Structures are given as C-alpha cells and as structure tokens.
Coordinates of C-alpha atoms in Angstrom, one line a residue:
X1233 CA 0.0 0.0 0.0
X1234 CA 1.7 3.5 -1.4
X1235 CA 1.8 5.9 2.0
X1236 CA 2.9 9.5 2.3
X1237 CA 4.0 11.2 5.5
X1238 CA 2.1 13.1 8.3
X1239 CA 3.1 16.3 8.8
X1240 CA 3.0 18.1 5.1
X1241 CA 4.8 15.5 3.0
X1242 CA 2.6 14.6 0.6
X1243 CA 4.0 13.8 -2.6
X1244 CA 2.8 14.5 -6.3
X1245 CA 3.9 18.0 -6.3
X1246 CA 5.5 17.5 -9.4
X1247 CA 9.3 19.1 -10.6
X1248 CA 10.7 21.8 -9.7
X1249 CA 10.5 24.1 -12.3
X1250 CA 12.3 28.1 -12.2
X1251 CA 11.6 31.2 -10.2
X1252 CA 9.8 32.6 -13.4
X1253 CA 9.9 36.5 -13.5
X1254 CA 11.3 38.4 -10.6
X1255 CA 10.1 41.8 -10.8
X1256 CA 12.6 44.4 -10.7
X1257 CA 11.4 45.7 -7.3
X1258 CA 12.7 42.7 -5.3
X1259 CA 16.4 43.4 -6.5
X1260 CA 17.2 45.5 -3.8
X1261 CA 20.3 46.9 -3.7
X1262 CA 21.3 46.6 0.0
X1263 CA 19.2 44.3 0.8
X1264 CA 19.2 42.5 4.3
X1265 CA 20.8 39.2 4.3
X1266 CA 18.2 35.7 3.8
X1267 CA 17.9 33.2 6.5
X1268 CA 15.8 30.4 5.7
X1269 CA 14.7 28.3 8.3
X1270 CA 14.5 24.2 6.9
X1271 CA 15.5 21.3 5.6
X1272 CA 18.3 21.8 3.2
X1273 CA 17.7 19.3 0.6
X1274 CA 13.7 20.4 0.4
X1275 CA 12.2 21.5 -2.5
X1276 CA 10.5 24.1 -0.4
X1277 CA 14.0 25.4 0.1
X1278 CA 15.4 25.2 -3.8
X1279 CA 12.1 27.0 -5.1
X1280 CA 13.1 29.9 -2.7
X1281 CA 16.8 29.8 -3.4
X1282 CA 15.7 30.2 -7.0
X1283 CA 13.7 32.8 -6.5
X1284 CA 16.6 34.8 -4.7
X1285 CA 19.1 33.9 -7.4
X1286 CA 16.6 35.3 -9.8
X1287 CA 16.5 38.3 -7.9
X1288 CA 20.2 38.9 -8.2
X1289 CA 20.6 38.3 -4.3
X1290 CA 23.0 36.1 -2.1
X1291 CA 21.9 33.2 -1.5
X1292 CA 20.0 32.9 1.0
X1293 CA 21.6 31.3 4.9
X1294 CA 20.0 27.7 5.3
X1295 CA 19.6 26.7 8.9
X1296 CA 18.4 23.1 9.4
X1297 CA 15.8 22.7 11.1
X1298 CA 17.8 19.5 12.9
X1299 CA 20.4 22.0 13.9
X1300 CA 17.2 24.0 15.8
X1301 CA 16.4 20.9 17.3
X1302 CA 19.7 20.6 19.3
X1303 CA 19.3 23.9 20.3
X1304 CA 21.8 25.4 17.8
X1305 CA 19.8 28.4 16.2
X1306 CA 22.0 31.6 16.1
X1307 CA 21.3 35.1 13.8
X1308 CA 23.0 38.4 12.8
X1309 CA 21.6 41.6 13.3
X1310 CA 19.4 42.5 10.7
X1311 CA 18.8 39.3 8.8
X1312 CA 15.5 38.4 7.7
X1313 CA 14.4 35.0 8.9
X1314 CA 11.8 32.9 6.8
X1315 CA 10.4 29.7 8.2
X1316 CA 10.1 27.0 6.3
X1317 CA 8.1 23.6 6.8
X1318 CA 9.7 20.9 8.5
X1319 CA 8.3 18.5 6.6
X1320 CA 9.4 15.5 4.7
X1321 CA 12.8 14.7 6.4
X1322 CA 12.7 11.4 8.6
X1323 CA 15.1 12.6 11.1
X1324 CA 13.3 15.7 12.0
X1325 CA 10.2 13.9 11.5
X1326 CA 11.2 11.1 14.7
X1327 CA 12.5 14.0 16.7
X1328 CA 9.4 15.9 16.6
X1329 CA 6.9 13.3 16.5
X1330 CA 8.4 10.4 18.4
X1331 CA 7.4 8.3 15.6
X1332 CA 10.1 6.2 13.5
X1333 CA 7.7 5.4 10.7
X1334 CA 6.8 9.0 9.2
X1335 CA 3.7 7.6 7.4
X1336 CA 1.5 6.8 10.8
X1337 CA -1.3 9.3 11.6
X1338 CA -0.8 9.3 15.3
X1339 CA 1.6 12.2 17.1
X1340 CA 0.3 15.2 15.7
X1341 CA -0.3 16.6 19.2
X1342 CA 3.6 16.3 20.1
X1343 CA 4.3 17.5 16.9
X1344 CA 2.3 20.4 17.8
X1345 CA 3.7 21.1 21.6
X1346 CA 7.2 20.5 20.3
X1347 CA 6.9 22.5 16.8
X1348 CA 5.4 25.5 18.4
X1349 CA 7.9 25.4 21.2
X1350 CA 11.3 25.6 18.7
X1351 CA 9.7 28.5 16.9
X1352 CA 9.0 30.7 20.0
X1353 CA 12.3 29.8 20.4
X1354 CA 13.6 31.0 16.9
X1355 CA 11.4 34.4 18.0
X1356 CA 13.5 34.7 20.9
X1357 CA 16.3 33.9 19.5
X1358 CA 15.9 36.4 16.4
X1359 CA 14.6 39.5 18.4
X1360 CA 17.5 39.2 20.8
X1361 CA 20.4 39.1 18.0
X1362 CA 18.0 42.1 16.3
X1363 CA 16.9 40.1 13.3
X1364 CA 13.5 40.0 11.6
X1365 CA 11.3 37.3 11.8
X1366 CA 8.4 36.9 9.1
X1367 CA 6.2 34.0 10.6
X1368 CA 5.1 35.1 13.8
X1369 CA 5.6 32.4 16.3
X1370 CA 2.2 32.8 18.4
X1371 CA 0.3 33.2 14.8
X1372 CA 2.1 29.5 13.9
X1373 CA 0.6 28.1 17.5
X1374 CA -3.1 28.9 16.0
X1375 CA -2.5 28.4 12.5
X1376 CA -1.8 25.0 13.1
X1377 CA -4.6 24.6 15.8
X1378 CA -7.9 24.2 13.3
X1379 CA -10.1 25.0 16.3
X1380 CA -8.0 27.8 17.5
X1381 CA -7.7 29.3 13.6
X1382 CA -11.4 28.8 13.3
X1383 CA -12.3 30.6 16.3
X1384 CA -10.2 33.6 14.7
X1385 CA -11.7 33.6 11.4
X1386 CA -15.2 33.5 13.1
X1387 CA -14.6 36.5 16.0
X1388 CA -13.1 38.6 12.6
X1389 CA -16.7 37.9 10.7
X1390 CA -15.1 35.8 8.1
X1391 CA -17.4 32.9 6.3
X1392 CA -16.7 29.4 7.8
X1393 CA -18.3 26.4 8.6
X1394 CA -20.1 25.7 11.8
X1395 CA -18.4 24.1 14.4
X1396 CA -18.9 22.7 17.8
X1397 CA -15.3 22.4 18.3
X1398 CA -14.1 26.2 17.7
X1399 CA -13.0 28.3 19.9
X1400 CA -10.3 27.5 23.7
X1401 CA -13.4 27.1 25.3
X1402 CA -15.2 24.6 23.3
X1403 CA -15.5 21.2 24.2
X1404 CA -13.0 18.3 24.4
X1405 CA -13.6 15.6 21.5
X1406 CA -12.8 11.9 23.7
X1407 CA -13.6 9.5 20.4
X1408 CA -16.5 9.0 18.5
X1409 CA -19.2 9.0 21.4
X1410 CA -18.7 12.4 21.7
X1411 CA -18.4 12.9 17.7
X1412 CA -21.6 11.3 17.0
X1413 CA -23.6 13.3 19.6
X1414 CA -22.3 16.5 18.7
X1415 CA -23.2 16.1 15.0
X1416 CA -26.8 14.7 16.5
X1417 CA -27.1 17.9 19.1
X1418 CA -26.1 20.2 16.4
X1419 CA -27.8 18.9 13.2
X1420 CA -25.0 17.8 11.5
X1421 CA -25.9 14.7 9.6
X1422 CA -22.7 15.5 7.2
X1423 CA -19.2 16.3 8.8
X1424 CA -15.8 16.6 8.2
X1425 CA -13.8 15.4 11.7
X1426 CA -9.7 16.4 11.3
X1427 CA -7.1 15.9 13.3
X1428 CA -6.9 19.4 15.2
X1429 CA -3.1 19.4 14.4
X1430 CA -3.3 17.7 10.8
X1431 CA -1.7 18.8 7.5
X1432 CA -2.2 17.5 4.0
X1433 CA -5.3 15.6 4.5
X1434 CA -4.1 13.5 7.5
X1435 CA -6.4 11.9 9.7
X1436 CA -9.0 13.8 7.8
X1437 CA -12.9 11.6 7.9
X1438 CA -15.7 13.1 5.7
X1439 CA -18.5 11.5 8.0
X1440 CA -22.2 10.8 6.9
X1441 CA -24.6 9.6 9.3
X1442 CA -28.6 8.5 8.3
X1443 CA -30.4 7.5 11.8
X1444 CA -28.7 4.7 14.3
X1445 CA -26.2 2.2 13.0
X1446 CA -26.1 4.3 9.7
X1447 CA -22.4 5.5 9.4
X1448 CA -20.1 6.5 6.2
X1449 CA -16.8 7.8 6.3
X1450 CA -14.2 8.9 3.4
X1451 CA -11.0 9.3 4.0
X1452 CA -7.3 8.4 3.5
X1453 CA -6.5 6.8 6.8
X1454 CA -5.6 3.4 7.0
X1455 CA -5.9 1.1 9.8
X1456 CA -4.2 -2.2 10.3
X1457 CA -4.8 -5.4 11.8
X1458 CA -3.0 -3.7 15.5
X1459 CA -5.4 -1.0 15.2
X1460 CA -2.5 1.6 13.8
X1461 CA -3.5 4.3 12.1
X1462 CA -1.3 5.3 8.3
X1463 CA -1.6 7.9 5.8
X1464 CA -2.3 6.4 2.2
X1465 CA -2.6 7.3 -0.7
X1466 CA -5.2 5.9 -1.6
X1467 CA -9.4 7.5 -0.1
X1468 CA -11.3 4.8 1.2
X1469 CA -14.8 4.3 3.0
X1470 CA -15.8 2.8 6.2
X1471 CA -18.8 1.5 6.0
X1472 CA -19.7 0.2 9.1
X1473 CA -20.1 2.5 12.5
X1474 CA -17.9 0.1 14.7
X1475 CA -15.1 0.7 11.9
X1476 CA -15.6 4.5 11.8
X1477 CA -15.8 4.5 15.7
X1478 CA -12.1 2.4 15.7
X1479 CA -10.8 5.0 13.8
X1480 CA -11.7 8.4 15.4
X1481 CA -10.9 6.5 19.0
X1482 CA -7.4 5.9 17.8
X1483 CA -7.4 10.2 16.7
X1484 CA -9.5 11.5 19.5
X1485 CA -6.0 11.7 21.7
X1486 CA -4.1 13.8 19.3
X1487 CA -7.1 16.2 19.1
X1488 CA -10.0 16.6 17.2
X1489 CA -12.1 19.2 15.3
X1490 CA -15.5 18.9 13.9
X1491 CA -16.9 21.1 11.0
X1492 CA -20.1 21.1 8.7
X1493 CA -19.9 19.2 5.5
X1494 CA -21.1 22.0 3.1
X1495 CA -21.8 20.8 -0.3
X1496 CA -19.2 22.3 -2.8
X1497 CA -19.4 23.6 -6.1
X1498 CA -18.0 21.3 -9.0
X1499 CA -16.3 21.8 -12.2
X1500 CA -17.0 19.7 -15.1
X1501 CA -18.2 16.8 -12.7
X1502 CA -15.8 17.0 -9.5
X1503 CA -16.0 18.3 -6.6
X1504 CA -13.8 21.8 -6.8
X1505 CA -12.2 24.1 -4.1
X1506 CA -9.8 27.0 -4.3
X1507 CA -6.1 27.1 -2.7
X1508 CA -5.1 30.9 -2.6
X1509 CA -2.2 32.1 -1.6
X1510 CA -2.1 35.5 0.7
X1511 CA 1.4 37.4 0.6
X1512 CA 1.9 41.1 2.6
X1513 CA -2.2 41.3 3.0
X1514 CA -2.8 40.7 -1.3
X1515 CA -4.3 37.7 -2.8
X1516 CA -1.8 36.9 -5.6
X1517 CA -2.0 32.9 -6.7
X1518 CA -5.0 31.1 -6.9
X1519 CA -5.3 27.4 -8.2
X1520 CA -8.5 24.9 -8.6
X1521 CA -8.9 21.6 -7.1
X1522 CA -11.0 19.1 -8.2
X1523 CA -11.9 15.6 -7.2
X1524 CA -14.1 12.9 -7.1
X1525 CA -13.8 12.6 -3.5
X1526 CA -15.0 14.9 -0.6
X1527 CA -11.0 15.4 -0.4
X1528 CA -9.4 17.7 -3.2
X1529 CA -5.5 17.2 -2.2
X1530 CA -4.1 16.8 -5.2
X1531 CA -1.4 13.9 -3.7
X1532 CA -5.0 11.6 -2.9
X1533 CA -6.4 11.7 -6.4
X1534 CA -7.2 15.6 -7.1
X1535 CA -6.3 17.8 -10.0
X1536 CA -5.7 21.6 -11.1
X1537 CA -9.0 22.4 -12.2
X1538 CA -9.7 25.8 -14.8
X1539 CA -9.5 28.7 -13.0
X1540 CA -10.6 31.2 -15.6
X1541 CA -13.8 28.8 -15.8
X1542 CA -14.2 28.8 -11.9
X1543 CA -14.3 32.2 -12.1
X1544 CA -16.8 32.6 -15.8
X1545 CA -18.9 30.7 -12.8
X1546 CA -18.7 33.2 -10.0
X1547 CA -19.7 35.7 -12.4
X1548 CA -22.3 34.0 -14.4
X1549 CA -24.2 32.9 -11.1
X1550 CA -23.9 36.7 -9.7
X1551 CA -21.2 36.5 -7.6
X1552 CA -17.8 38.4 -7.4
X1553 CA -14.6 37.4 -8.0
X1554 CA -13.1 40.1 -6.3
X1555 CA -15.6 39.9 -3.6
X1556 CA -14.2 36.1 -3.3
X1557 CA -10.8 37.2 -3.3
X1558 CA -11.4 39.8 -0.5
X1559 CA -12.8 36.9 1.5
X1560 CA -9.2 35.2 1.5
X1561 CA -7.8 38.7 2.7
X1562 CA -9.8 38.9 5.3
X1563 CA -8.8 35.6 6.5
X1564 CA -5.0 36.5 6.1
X1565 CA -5.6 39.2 8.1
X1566 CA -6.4 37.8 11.2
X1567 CA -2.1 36.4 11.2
X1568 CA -0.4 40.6 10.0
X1569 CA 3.3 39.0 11.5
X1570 CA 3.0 36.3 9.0
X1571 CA 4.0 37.2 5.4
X1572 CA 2.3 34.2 3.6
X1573 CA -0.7 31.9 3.9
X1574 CA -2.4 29.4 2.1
X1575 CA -6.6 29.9 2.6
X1576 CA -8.6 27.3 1.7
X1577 CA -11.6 28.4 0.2
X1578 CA -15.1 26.5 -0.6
X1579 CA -17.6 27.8 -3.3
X1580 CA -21.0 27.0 -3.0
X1581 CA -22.9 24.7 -5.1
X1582 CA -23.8 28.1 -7.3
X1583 CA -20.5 29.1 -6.9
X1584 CA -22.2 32.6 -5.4
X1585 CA -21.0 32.2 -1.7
X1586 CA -18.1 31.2 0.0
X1587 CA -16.8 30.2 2.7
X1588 CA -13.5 29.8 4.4
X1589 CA -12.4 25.7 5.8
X1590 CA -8.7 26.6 6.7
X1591 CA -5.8 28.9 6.1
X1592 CA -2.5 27.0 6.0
X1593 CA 0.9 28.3 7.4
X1594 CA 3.1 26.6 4.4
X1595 CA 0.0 26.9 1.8
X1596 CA 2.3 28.1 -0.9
X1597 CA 4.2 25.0 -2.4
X1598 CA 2.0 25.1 -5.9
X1599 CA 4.8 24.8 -8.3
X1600 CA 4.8 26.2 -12.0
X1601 CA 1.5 28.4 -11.0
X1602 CA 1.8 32.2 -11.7
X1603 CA 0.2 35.0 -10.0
X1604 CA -3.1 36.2 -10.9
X1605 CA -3.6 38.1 -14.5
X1606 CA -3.2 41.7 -13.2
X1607 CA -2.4 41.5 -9.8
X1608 CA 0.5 42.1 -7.3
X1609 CA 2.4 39.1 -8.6
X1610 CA 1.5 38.6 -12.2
X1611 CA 3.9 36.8 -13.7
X1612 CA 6.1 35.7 -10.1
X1613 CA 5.8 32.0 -8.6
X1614 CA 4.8 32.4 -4.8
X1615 CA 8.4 31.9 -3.7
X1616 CA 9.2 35.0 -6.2
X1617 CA 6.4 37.3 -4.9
X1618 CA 7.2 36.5 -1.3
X1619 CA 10.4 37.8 -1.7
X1620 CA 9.4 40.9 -3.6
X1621 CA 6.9 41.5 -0.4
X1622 CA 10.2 41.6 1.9
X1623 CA 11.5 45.2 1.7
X1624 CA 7.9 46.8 2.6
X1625 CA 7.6 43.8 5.7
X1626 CA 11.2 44.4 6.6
X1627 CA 10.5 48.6 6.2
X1628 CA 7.0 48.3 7.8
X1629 CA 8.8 46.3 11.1
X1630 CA 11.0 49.0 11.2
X1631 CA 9.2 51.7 11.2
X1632 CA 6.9 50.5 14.3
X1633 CA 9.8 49.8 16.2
X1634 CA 11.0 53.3 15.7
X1635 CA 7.3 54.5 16.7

C-alpha cells in the first residue's frame, strides 16, 4: 500500500521548475541578508533559493531545522528570517513526532507542543540578536490549531463552517461518542472530523450519518490489523459505525475538530475548491482543485482544475470574484506577522458564496502556478512574490519599532 508522511509531505507535487519573473522591485540593492529556516535538501527550500538567485541576491543562509532541534539556532543583526516547513525529512520527522515510521497518523499533538515550542524559540532567538522574523511564532501556534484558527476567522466575521469544536473554550472531543452526539445535538448529519493538528489531509474523515447504526466515512486513513493508524494514498470508505468508531478513537487523543460538510461547487463533474495564496495582506496565486472525492489534495487523487472557468462561474451565477478574493484577505488578516498563507476556500454549489475551511501556514508549495492576470504578482511564482513582499515587511517592522 503507497503511503505518504504526516506532517506536510505529501508527494505529487510534481518538478521543480524556475523562479519565473522576478520583478525588478525585489532586486534591492542593500538588501538584508536571507535566513531560511528548513530542511536543506527540500524543494521548499530550492524553489526559494531560486527565487533569490533570480533576484540577483545572495543566497539565502540555510539553517536546518535538525540543527534548531539541538538547540543550535543563532542570527546576525538585521537578517530576515523565513520559516520553512519541517516536513518531509525522517530525522526531523522522529524527533518531533516520536514516531520512526513517518507515514503513521498518530503524534500530531507532540508534533504540535514540540513544533510550536522551537519557533517561539527562533522568535527569541531572532529578536534578541536584532533580526527580523516573518512568521510570527504565536500566529504559527493557532494556525496549526484548526479550532484555535477557526475561532479567529469567526470572531473577525469571516465565512466558515459551523463548528462545535471552535473556539479554547469549546469542548474536548474523547472518540466518536462524543463525535456522534455533537453532529446529532447540532444537526450535523454531514461532517468533516480532522485531526486538530493535521496537515495534507491526515487523519481527515468526511462522515455521513442517516439515523442509528447508519455511518459512512471517506478518508485516506488506513488502519491495520493492531489498530494503527497510516496515511495512504489511496481514499477509502468505512462503511460500518464500529469501523468509523475504531478510527476516530485511535485520533481522539491527538485532538479533534468537527466542521459542517457543506456541499461544494463542481467543475465539469468533481467536486472543486480554491487554494489561494495571501502574501503582505494581497491575494496573488490562486489554483482549482478538483476531485471525485470529498477530499481535493491533489497527492489523494485531485487535480488543477480551470481557473478562468471557476471564475466565468462566479460571475455568471452573480457572484464576485473580487468579492471572493477579499474573502481570502480577510482571512489572512487575522495572522499581520506572518507574510504568507495558504486559505482554503469552498464555493457554494452556485458558486455565489463562499466560505473559508482553513488557512494553512506553508500553503504556498504550488509549483509552476503564476500569480493572478493583473495582480501584485503577475507573472512571479509564490516563492518570487514573497520575496518581492520583503522590503515593505522588513520597512513596515522598522518603522513601528522606531514609533
């Protein structure tokens, strides 16, 4: 059975292809010094090394993220510090998760206390030596807490799905007891239940219920004969509520969050979703998912969809594109100190309405996509507009420090 790591791993992302164009602005003569905070041999980490050479800058300072695990994270004054996933390296993978084989589900919630521990420690770390950070550490914390970022997204009046698990004071998920009674109490017959510290689709169940006994659930977790819990590549159903049950017992320690299945818009017969990318406040990339499964990740099946049709839709059904757009702003406003995000956004069947499911911290791995025709970053990759969006972060920082 083909499996793919936890914690933002998932394969299928295809080559790594060029920079594309830099625009002149990010050539700054002068300019601070690049620190970039991951795994050396990454992709995440070449596509933004490119986008730097294209820029006619140094290279950018690689710190692994293994040398931040033993405690050996230094920087200069005035350095700019990006963070990068930690993803898809084994070693970093066991010493965060306390799991050998990267491709079990289970761990996420020590991923989560160590993960957010080393990069209040790279805050620390950075604002004592006087360099600039552009992930905020306590915005990471809720980013990658789905309850926590839904409670944000909510308070700031931004469209989302209900949830009985939002929010620090909602209440604790203990296995699928609790699931199926909070979909009963709050007239949920459809749900999606996700790991609350889950990336890429793991431990994600799109749950259907129809009276007692009467349980579906999609998803891409595997369980074996010990009751062990894997990523795979390939969606399945449960089919049976002592099998669904088996499943969200084996989660419910890790954390779990519960939102409302809300039926999607489709393109030419799949289910479809939008991944746009936020940089400095601006929505500049945008891509289509599609799928046949309640799940669009494009490593379980899904596929770049037409965007120029998607948004033909918006406006044929009376909608607005920019108005969809503004939607992911607002979401990416809710983090300022973090200069890029990934927002998840879900049209409605009439692709008039939208709502928001997730914004992720390392959203912007979408290789060979351009930014939007007319926009802040026509023409860049996300690694290229990122890096254009520097100086006015960097200048902005400044500038309320002075104040």
């Amino acid at each position: 059975m083909s499996r793919y790591p936890s914690s933002g791993a998932a394969p299928g992302a295809g080559p790594i292809p060029g920079a594309g164009a830099v625009r002149e602005a990010g050539a700054v003569p002068g300019a601070a010094p690049l620190v970039v905070v991951g795994n050396p041999a990454n992709r995440r980490v070449t596509l933004f090394q490119d986008a730097v050479r294209a820029a006619g800058l140094p290279p950018a300072r690689v710190l692994p993220w293994l040398d931040v695990l033993r405690g050996r994270a230094e920087f200069a004054p005035g350095e700019v510090v990006r963070v990068e996933s930690p993803g898809e390296e084994p070693e970093v993978e066991r010493l965060l998760r306390g799991a050998d084989d990267p491709t079990r589900v289970e761990g996420t919630a020590v991923w989560y206390a160590r993960f957010t521990a080393l990069v209040r420690d790279l805050g620390r770390a950075a604002r004592e030596a006087g360099a600039v950070l552009l992930d905020d550490p306590d915005e990471l914390a809720v980013l990658f807490d789905k309850r926590l970022c839904h409670a944000a997204l909510d308070r700031a009046g931004v469209p989302v799905p209900a949830s009985p698990t939002s929010g620090p004071g909602a209440p604790e998920v203990g296995g699928w007891d609790d699931v199926r009674r909070l979909m009963r109490e709050h007239r949920m017959p459809r749900a999606f239940v996700k790991l609350a510290h889950g990336s890429s689709a793991s431990g994600v169940l799109a749950v259907e219920t129809a009276g007692p006994g009467r349980v579906r659930a999609t998803t891409s977790v595997e369980r074996d004969a010990e009751g062990r819990l894997f990523n795979s590549l390939r969606v399945r159903r449960y089919t049976t509520e002592p099998e669904v049950a088996a499943v969200v017992d084996a989660l419910a320690p890790d954390g779990l969050h519960i939102e409302r299945w809300l039926p999607k818009g489709a393109q030419r017969g799949r289910t479809a979703d939008l991944r746009v990318v936020v940089v400095d406040g601006r929505a500049t990339h945008a891509v289509v998912r599609t799928s046949r499964s309640p799940m669009t990740n494009l490593h379980l099946g899904g596929a770049r969809g037409d965007l120029a049709e998607a948004r033909a839709a918006v406006e044929a059904a009376g909608g607005s594109w920019a108005g969809a757009l503004e939607i992911t702003e607002r979401a990416a406003a809710c983090f300022p100190g973090t200069l890029c995000v990934g927002v998840d956004l879900l049209p409605a069947t009439t692709w008039r309405r939208f709502a928001v499911c997730e914004v992720n911290a390392f959203g912007d791995l979408l290789p060979r996509l351009t930014g939007l025709p007319g926009g802040p970053a026509e023409g860049q990759d996300t690694y290229a507009a990122q890096l254009a969006a520097v100086p006015h972060r960097t200048h902005a920082r400044n500038h309320r420090a002075r104040t």
